[in-house]
Tab-separated table of C-alpha atoms in Angstrom:
chain	number	residue	atom	x	y	z
A	1	MET	CA	-27.581	90.102	-68.288
A	2	LYS	CA	-27.562	91.173	-64.703
A	3	ILE	CA	-30.401	88.782	-64.022
A	4	TYR	CA	-28.380	85.823	-65.335
A	5	ARG	CA	-25.429	86.792	-63.201
A	6	ASN	CA	-27.608	86.893	-60.087
A	7	ILE	CA	-29.100	83.518	-60.928
A	8	ALA	CA	-25.635	82.010	-61.408
A	9	LEU	CA	-24.416	83.514	-58.162
A	10	THR	CA	-27.440	82.156	-56.374
A	11	LEU	CA	-26.844	78.666	-57.768
A	12	VAL	CA	-23.200	78.805	-56.733
A	13	CYS	CA	-24.201	79.801	-53.198
A	14	ILE	CA	-26.739	77.012	-53.032
A	15	ILE	CA	-24.188	74.460	-54.218
A	16	LEU	CA	-21.606	75.722	-51.739
A	17	GLY	CA	-24.175	75.540	-48.957
A	18	VAL	CA	-25.065	71.971	-49.818
A	19	MET	CA	-21.400	70.993	-49.955
A	20	VAL	CA	-20.674	72.633	-46.606
A	21	SER	CA	-23.688	70.887	-45.119
A	22	TRP	CA	-22.539	67.518	-46.426
A	23	GLN	CA	-19.028	68.107	-45.168
A	24	TYR	CA	-20.324	68.972	-41.724
A	25	LYS	CA	-22.497	65.882	-41.626
A	26	SER	CA	-19.593	63.737	-42.771
A	27	VAL	CA	-17.283	65.138	-40.088
A	28	ASN	CA	-19.976	64.736	-37.466
A	29	PHE	CA	-20.589	61.127	-38.562
A	30	ASN	CA	-16.887	60.333	-38.475
A	31	GLN	CA	-16.594	61.783	-34.982
A	32	LYS	CA	-19.506	59.672	-33.787
A	33	SER	CA	-18.029	56.617	-35.487
A	34	VAL	CA	-14.669	57.206	-33.825
A	35	GLN	CA	-16.353	57.648	-30.460
A	36	GLN	CA	-18.330	54.442	-30.942
A	37	ASN	CA	-15.214	52.551	-32.010
A	38	TYR	CA	-13.287	53.888	-29.028
A	39	LYS	CA	-16.119	52.860	-26.748
A	40	ARG	CA	-16.105	49.391	-28.307
A	41	VAL	CA	-12.343	49.133	-27.829
A	42	GLU	CA	-12.779	49.974	-24.161
A	43	GLU	CA	-15.478	47.323	-23.837
A	44	VAL	CA	-13.255	44.737	-25.521
A	45	MET	CA	-10.351	45.692	-23.237
A	46	ASP	CA	-12.605	45.313	-20.205
A	47	GLU	CA	-13.723	41.899	-21.448
A	48	LEU	CA	-10.118	40.858	-22.028
A	49	LEU	CA	-9.099	42.001	-18.549
A	50	SER	CA	-12.072	40.150	-17.072
A	51	GLU	CA	-11.190	36.955	-18.945
A	52	LYS	CA	-7.550	37.317	-17.886
A	53	HIS	CA	-8.620	37.582	-14.256
A	54	LYS	CA	-10.839	34.516	-14.634
A	55	ASN	CA	-7.956	32.571	-16.204
A	56	GLU	CA	-5.678	33.569	-13.332
A	57	LEU	CA	-8.258	32.315	-10.832
A	58	LEU	CA	-8.690	29.073	-12.774
A	59	SER	CA	-4.919	28.606	-12.952
A	60	GLN	CA	-4.645	29.169	-9.207
A	61	ARG	CA	-7.426	26.646	-8.548
A	62	LEU	CA	-5.754	24.157	-10.898
A	63	ASN	CA	-2.509	24.475	-8.950
A	64	GLU	CA	-4.420	23.927	-5.709
A	65	LEU	CA	-6.095	20.812	-7.116
A	66	ASN	CA	-2.759	19.464	-8.376
A	67	LYS	CA	-1.290	19.959	-4.912
A	68	GLU	CA	-4.266	18.186	-3.336
A	69	ILE	CA	-3.815	15.292	-5.765
A	70	GLU	CA	-0.092	15.115	-4.961
A	71	ASP	CA	-0.830	15.179	-1.223
A	72	TYR	CA	-3.388	12.426	-1.714
A	73	LYS	CA	-0.877	10.335	-3.649
A	74	ASN	CA	1.726	10.815	-0.930
A	75	ALA	CA	-0.806	9.902	1.748
A	76	THR	CA	-1.887	6.862	-0.255
A	77	ASN	CA	1.723	5.751	-0.725
A	78	ALA	CA	2.417	6.263	2.978
A	79	TYR	CA	-0.698	4.269	3.887
A	80	ALA	CA	0.276	1.486	1.473
A	81	ALA	CA	3.790	1.353	2.935
A	82	LEU	CA	2.372	1.319	6.462
A	83	SER	CA	-0.114	-1.422	5.568
A	84	LYS	CA	2.676	-3.478	4.006
A	85	ALA	CA	4.885	-3.037	7.073
A	86	LEU	CA	1.987	-3.947	9.361
A	87	ALA	CA	1.164	-7.078	7.344
A	88	ARG	CA	4.818	-8.142	7.457
A	89	ALA	CA	5.001	-7.526	11.210
A	90	GLU	CA	1.844	-9.563	11.749
A	91	MET	CA	3.263	-12.465	9.733
A	92	ILE	CA	6.532	-12.388	11.653
A	93	ALA	CA	4.658	-12.254	14.970
A	94	GLY	CA	2.455	-15.168	13.928
A	95	LEU	CA	-0.760	-13.138	13.929
A	96	THR	CA	-1.902	-14.189	10.439
A	97	ASP	CA	-2.483	-17.475	8.655
A	98	VAL	CA	0.308	-18.201	6.192
A	99	LYS	CA	1.111	-20.706	3.482
A	100	GLY	CA	4.042	-21.672	1.315
A	101	PRO	CA	6.514	-24.443	0.478
A	102	GLY	CA	8.355	-26.323	3.183
A	103	VAL	CA	8.567	-29.623	5.041
A	104	ILE	CA	6.390	-31.730	7.310
A	105	VAL	CA	8.265	-33.573	10.068
A	106	THR	CA	6.412	-36.231	12.054
A	107	LEU	CA	7.806	-37.492	15.370
A	108	ASP	CA	6.236	-40.579	16.956
A	109	ASN	CA	6.933	-43.035	19.731
A	110	ASN	CA	8.731	-46.282	18.904
A	111	ILE	CA	7.359	-48.496	21.627
A	112	GLU	CA	9.134	-51.620	20.353
A	113	LYS	CA	12.493	-49.951	20.908
A	114	ASN	CA	11.383	-48.044	23.990
A	115	GLY	CA	11.634	-44.714	22.202
A	116	TYR	CA	9.349	-41.965	23.470
A	117	VAL	CA	9.115	-38.419	22.199
A	118	GLU	CA	10.114	-35.783	24.745
A	119	GLU	CA	10.305	-32.000	24.696
A	120	THR	CA	14.044	-32.044	23.928
A	121	HIS	CA	13.425	-34.053	20.749
A	122	ILE	CA	10.803	-31.578	19.545
A	123	LEU	CA	12.978	-28.588	20.423
A	124	SER	CA	15.960	-30.046	18.569
A	125	VAL	CA	13.847	-30.210	15.396
A	126	ILE	CA	12.473	-26.686	15.897
A	127	ASN	CA	15.941	-25.239	16.515
A	128	GLU	CA	17.298	-26.900	13.377
A	129	LEU	CA	14.393	-25.562	11.330
A	130	ARG	CA	14.937	-22.055	12.687
A	131	ALA	CA	18.655	-22.286	11.951
A	132	SER	CA	17.698	-23.137	8.367
A	133	ASP	CA	15.629	-19.946	8.010
A	134	ALA	CA	12.180	-21.388	8.633
A	135	GLN	CA	9.746	-18.476	8.388
A	136	ALA	CA	6.810	-20.114	10.165
A	137	ILE	CA	6.495	-23.263	12.300
A	138	SER	CA	3.575	-25.133	13.810
A	139	ILE	CA	3.175	-28.257	15.936
A	140	ASN	CA	-0.101	-30.163	15.686
A	141	GLY	CA	-1.788	-27.026	14.366
A	142	GLU	CA	-0.335	-24.724	17.037
A	143	ARG	CA	1.698	-21.793	15.704
A	144	ILE	CA	5.117	-21.628	17.352
A	145	VAL	CA	6.130	-18.079	18.273
A	146	ALA	CA	8.681	-16.501	20.592
A	147	MET	CA	6.461	-17.029	23.650
A	148	SER	CA	5.451	-20.609	22.859
A	149	GLU	CA	6.346	-23.206	25.473
A	150	VAL	CA	7.224	-26.832	24.784
A	151	ARG	CA	7.640	-28.760	28.036
A	152	ASN	CA	7.198	-32.220	29.463
A	153	THR	CA	4.573	-33.131	32.026
A	154	VAL	CA	3.725	-36.543	33.467
A	155	ASN	CA	1.777	-38.065	30.582
A	156	TYR	CA	1.879	-35.454	27.828
A	157	ILE	CA	3.764	-32.497	26.425
A	158	MET	CA	2.404	-28.976	26.927
A	159	ILE	CA	2.522	-26.759	23.819
A	160	ASN	CA	0.966	-23.284	23.809
A	161	GLY	CA	-0.994	-24.207	26.906
A	162	LYS	CA	-2.429	-27.354	25.300
A	163	GLN	CA	-1.841	-30.958	26.339
A	164	MET	CA	-0.513	-32.995	23.406
A	165	ARG	CA	0.573	-36.547	22.792
A	166	PRO	CA	2.368	-38.247	19.875
A	167	PRO	CA	2.454	-38.179	16.974
A	168	PHE	CA	3.775	-34.625	16.733
A	169	VAL	CA	3.373	-33.131	13.256
A	170	ILE	CA	5.799	-30.252	12.814
A	171	LYS	CA	5.276	-28.019	9.784
A	172	ALA	CA	7.760	-25.417	8.599
A	173	ILE	CA	7.667	-22.966	5.697
A	174	ALA	CA	10.930	-22.170	3.887
A	175	ASP	CA	13.046	-23.655	1.096
A	176	PRO	CA	12.037	-27.367	1.215
A	177	ASP	CA	15.385	-28.645	-0.047
A	178	LYS	CA	17.326	-26.586	2.471
A	179	LEU	CA	15.141	-27.703	5.370
A	180	GLU	CA	15.337	-31.356	4.386
A	181	SER	CA	19.112	-31.214	3.931
A	182	SER	CA	19.664	-29.633	7.347
A	183	LEU	CA	17.541	-32.277	9.071
A	184	THR	CA	19.107	-35.261	7.278
A	185	LEU	CA	22.789	-34.352	7.624
A	186	LEU	CA	25.105	-37.162	8.635
A	187	GLY	CA	25.101	-37.101	12.415
A	188	GLY	CA	22.313	-34.540	12.349
A	189	VAL	CA	18.933	-34.268	14.032
A	190	LYS	CA	17.118	-37.086	12.215
A	191	GLU	CA	19.953	-39.555	12.617
A	192	ASN	CA	20.382	-38.786	16.318
A	193	LEU	CA	16.667	-39.101	17.059
A	194	GLU	CA	16.448	-42.437	15.269
A	195	LEU	CA	19.722	-44.068	16.347
A	196	ILE	CA	20.193	-42.657	19.834
A	197	TYR	CA	16.649	-42.011	21.067
A	198	HIS	CA	14.877	-44.575	18.854
A	199	ILE	CA	12.260	-42.039	17.775
A	200	LYS	CA	10.308	-42.521	14.555
A	201	VAL	CA	11.071	-39.613	12.238
A	202	ASP	CA	9.354	-38.968	8.919
A	203	ILE	CA	10.215	-36.001	6.689
A	204	LYS	CA	8.188	-34.948	3.662
A	205	LYS	CA	8.605	-31.964	1.368
A	206	SER	CA	5.543	-30.033	0.234
A	207	ASP	CA	4.829	-27.138	-2.112
A	208	ASN	CA	1.771	-25.999	-0.196
A	209	ILE	CA	1.898	-25.936	3.578
A	210	GLU	CA	-0.654	-23.977	5.574
A	211	ILE	CA	0.151	-22.759	9.071
A	212	PRO	CA	-2.514	-21.046	11.213
A	213	LYS	CA	-2.045	-17.886	13.211
A	214	VAL	CA	-1.322	-18.082	16.917
A	215	ARG	CA	-4.324	-18.289	19.201
A	216	ASP	CA	-5.143	-14.866	20.610
A	217	ASP	CA	-6.929	-15.964	23.762
A	218	GLY	CA	-4.322	-14.776	26.250
A	219	THR	CA	-2.776	-18.208	26.813
A	220	VAL	CA	0.112	-17.805	24.360
A	221	ILE	CA	0.746	-14.076	23.965
A	222	LYS	CA	0.376	-12.154	27.207
A	223	THR	CA	0.661	-8.363	27.241
A	224	ASP	CA	-1.299	-7.363	30.350
A	225	LYS	CA	1.899	-6.325	32.168
A	226	LEU	CA	3.367	-4.434	29.218
A	227	THR	CA	3.303	-0.656	28.802
A	228	PRO	CA	4.707	1.154	25.748
A	229	VAL	CA	7.758	3.317	26.384
A	230	ASN	CA	7.197	6.771	24.899
A	231	ASP	CA	10.129	8.545	23.274
């Protein structure tokens, strides 16, 4: 009987030992698992912080690029506005070839009636065209600008430093109807030239008149004595 009790006690001790051993291993495993999980969490946090920093850098670079694009657009717009202003200034100054609708006025001598074209006749036509908002004028292919001269000499008329004789073909770009009406008014330029000075006057409207730029050879526009005034 005593032997059985010892055997039972031994078995109980063995079972308790095994259970304690398992429990210890389980606790030890759980601790390692927790440590590994904690380490993984730290790694993930580090990765997240790293990605956040990268995103901040990318966002900063994106803002810089957007600013560069905006600056480029502003510079492009400023350049376009400057180019437009320059092109307009060149047209007004007569430095570019131009075309558009307008009129063609031809003045010629009328030898039978002793009518000869003089500088005053040409200037009267030019002044009337300018008063009617002509935007560009030429005489026999010579662009008329602020410095152009139209003056009589012995046997010819000097225009832009060139000797010219009749017929004088005057082209002007503007509203054709307005130009024609101003020239053909009762008692106006055309009537006076024909009735008083016996000049032959022909006026034609056109939808496509081409006027060349002023010659830039120093004979029309002179700037050698000019110096810009700085603000």
